[in-house]
């Protein structure tokens, strides 16, 4: 009530653990999950959206931040009284984050929403990669699963594009969970 259409769409996307992405060259909005894959998911070659060889990167930096190793979160819908707990796969869910309440939570959206906060556990590496735009890699998109030189993978958090007369560059920020579990 009393919200703009985009604010309502954003609320729905966030209740499902996602974000709104505006497609290039069209009037299309897409709701994407924040984490298509998490550090505890099995990965196959076909799961990667972008494969970036180290030799293509012209500049890179990495920041580190330590997060608690939560493995469960309780979610509630105060309007309906519905409550659920999302546990990280393969754990007892005994290290709980603070309870989250949202009037749009359903059984389905709780599962999707719960995955996002549990995906950040342990050492989080934020890699910033400067990559010349090339056909082999293409333009990265937030939410993509990016594999770096067959050494590690992460989720594209943001992308900015710049250009000169000689080259088009993309600066890609990739979030990687460095979990030793």
Coordinates of C-alpha atoms in Angstrom, one line a residue:
X1 CA 0.0 0.0 0.0
X2 CA 1.2 3.5 -0.8
X3 CA 4.2 2.2 -2.7
X4 CA 5.4 2.8 -6.2
X5 CA 5.2 -0.2 -8.6
X6 CA 9.0 -0.6 -8.5
X7 CA 9.1 -0.5 -4.7
X8 CA 6.5 -3.3 -4.6
X9 CA 8.5 -5.4 -7.1
X10 CA 11.7 -4.7 -5.0
X11 CA 9.9 -5.9 -1.8
X12 CA 8.8 -9.1 -3.5
X13 CA 12.3 -9.8 -4.9
X14 CA 13.9 -9.2 -1.5
X15 CA 11.4 -11.5 0.3
X16 CA 12.6 -14.2 -2.0
X17 CA 16.4 -13.5 -1.5
X18 CA 16.8 -11.7 -4.8
X19 CA 17.4 -8.4 -6.5
X20 CA 16.0 -6.5 -9.5
X21 CA 18.2 -6.4 -12.6
X22 CA 17.3 -4.0 -15.5
X23 CA 18.1 -5.8 -18.8
X24 CA 20.3 -3.8 -21.2
X25 CA 18.7 -2.5 -24.4
X26 CA 15.2 -3.3 -23.3
X27 CA 12.4 -2.3 -20.9
X28 CA 12.6 -5.6 -19.1
X29 CA 13.2 -6.1 -15.4
X30 CA 14.4 -9.5 -14.2
X31 CA 14.4 -10.8 -10.6
X32 CA 17.6 -12.7 -10.0
X33 CA 18.7 -14.6 -6.9
X34 CA 21.6 -13.1 -5.0
X35 CA 23.3 -16.5 -4.9
X36 CA 22.6 -18.9 -7.7
X37 CA 25.3 -21.1 -6.1
X38 CA 26.8 -21.0 -2.6
X39 CA 30.1 -22.3 -1.2
X40 CA 28.4 -25.6 0.0
X41 CA 26.9 -26.3 -3.4
X42 CA 28.5 -28.8 -5.8
X43 CA 29.9 -27.0 -8.9
X44 CA 30.0 -28.3 -12.4
X45 CA 31.6 -26.7 -15.4
X46 CA 28.2 -25.8 -16.8
X47 CA 27.4 -23.8 -13.6
X48 CA 29.8 -21.1 -14.5
X49 CA 28.5 -18.1 -16.4
X50 CA 31.9 -16.5 -17.0
X51 CA 35.3 -18.1 -17.3
X52 CA 38.1 -15.5 -16.8
X53 CA 41.7 -16.4 -17.5
X54 CA 44.2 -14.6 -15.2
X55 CA 46.1 -13.4 -18.3
X56 CA 43.1 -11.3 -19.4
X57 CA 43.0 -9.3 -16.1
X58 CA 44.9 -6.0 -16.3
X59 CA 44.5 -5.0 -12.7
X60 CA 43.2 -6.7 -9.6
X61 CA 42.8 -6.1 -5.8
X62 CA 41.3 -8.1 -3.0
X63 CA 39.6 -7.0 0.3
X64 CA 38.9 -9.4 3.1
X65 CA 36.1 -9.4 5.7
X66 CA 35.4 -12.0 8.4
X67 CA 31.7 -13.1 8.9
X68 CA 30.3 -15.4 11.6
X69 CA 29.8 -19.0 10.5
X70 CA 26.0 -19.0 10.9
X71 CA 24.3 -22.2 9.6
X72 CA 20.7 -21.4 10.3
X73 CA 18.2 -18.5 10.3
X74 CA 14.6 -18.3 11.7
X75 CA 12.2 -16.5 9.4
X76 CA 8.7 -15.3 10.3
X77 CA 5.7 -13.7 8.7
X78 CA 4.1 -11.6 11.4
X79 CA 1.0 -11.1 9.3
X80 CA 0.2 -14.8 8.9
X81 CA 2.1 -16.2 11.9
X82 CA 4.0 -18.5 9.6
X83 CA 7.5 -19.3 10.9
X84 CA 10.2 -21.5 9.5
X85 CA 13.9 -22.2 9.9
X86 CA 16.4 -22.4 7.0
X87 CA 19.5 -24.5 7.7
X88 CA 22.6 -24.7 5.6
X89 CA 22.8 -28.0 3.8
X90 CA 24.7 -30.6 5.8
X91 CA 24.5 -28.8 9.1
X92 CA 22.3 -29.0 12.2
X93 CA 21.4 -25.3 11.9
X94 CA 22.4 -24.7 15.5
X95 CA 24.4 -21.4 15.0
X96 CA 21.5 -19.1 14.3
X97 CA 21.5 -15.6 12.9
X98 CA 19.1 -13.0 14.3
X99 CA 15.4 -13.8 13.3
X100 CA 14.2 -12.0 10.2
X101 CA 10.5 -11.0 9.7
X102 CA 8.8 -10.1 6.5
X103 CA 5.1 -9.9 5.7
X104 CA 5.7 -11.4 2.3
X105 CA 7.4 -14.6 3.5
X106 CA 5.9 -17.9 2.4
X107 CA 7.3 -21.4 2.6
X108 CA 8.8 -21.0 -0.9
X109 CA 10.3 -17.5 -0.4
X110 CA 11.7 -18.4 3.0
X111 CA 13.9 -21.1 1.4
X112 CA 15.2 -18.7 -1.2
X113 CA 15.6 -15.8 1.2
X114 CA 17.4 -17.9 3.9
X115 CA 20.1 -19.0 1.4
X116 CA 21.4 -15.5 0.9
X117 CA 22.4 -14.6 4.5
X118 CA 23.8 -18.1 5.1
X119 CA 25.9 -17.8 2.0
X120 CA 28.2 -15.3 3.7
X121 CA 30.2 -17.2 6.3
X122 CA 33.8 -17.2 7.3
X123 CA 36.3 -15.3 5.2
X124 CA 34.6 -13.2 2.4
X125 CA 37.0 -12.1 -0.3
X126 CA 35.9 -9.1 -2.5
X127 CA 37.9 -9.3 -5.7
X128 CA 38.0 -6.3 -8.0
X129 CA 39.1 -7.3 -11.5
X130 CA 39.8 -4.9 -14.4
X131 CA 39.1 -6.8 -17.6
X132 CA 39.2 -5.6 -21.2
X133 CA 36.0 -6.4 -22.9
X134 CA 36.4 -9.4 -25.1
X135 CA 34.1 -11.7 -26.9
X136 CA 35.4 -14.8 -25.1
X137 CA 34.3 -13.5 -21.7
X138 CA 31.6 -11.0 -22.6
X139 CA 30.2 -8.4 -20.2
X140 CA 29.7 -9.7 -16.7
X141 CA 26.4 -9.2 -15.0
X142 CA 25.5 -9.0 -11.3
X143 CA 24.6 -12.5 -10.0
X144 CA 26.8 -14.3 -12.6
X145 CA 28.9 -17.2 -11.3
X146 CA 32.5 -16.3 -12.3
X147 CA 35.4 -18.7 -12.4
X148 CA 38.8 -17.1 -12.2
X149 CA 41.6 -19.0 -14.0
X150 CA 40.3 -22.4 -12.8
X151 CA 41.5 -21.4 -9.3
X152 CA 38.4 -20.1 -7.5
X153 CA 34.8 -19.0 -8.2
X154 CA 32.5 -16.3 -6.9
X155 CA 29.4 -14.3 -7.5
X156 CA 29.5 -11.1 -9.5
X157 CA 28.4 -8.3 -7.1
X158 CA 28.8 -5.3 -9.4
X159 CA 30.1 -4.2 -12.8
X160 CA 31.1 -0.9 -14.2
X161 CA 32.1 -0.3 -17.8
X162 CA 34.5 2.4 -19.0
X163 CA 36.1 3.1 -22.4
X164 CA 38.8 5.0 -24.2
X165 CA 39.4 5.2 -28.0
X166 CA 41.5 2.1 -27.8
X167 CA 39.7 -0.2 -25.4
X168 CA 36.5 -0.9 -23.4
X169 CA 37.1 -2.1 -19.9
X170 CA 34.9 -3.6 -17.3
X171 CA 35.6 -3.4 -13.6
X172 CA 34.0 -6.4 -11.9
X173 CA 33.6 -6.9 -8.2
X174 CA 33.3 -10.6 -7.3
X175 CA 32.3 -11.9 -3.9
X176 CA 34.1 -15.2 -3.0
X177 CA 33.5 -17.2 0.2
X178 CA 36.8 -18.7 1.3
X179 CA 35.4 -21.5 3.5
X180 CA 37.7 -24.1 4.9
X181 CA 34.7 -26.3 6.0

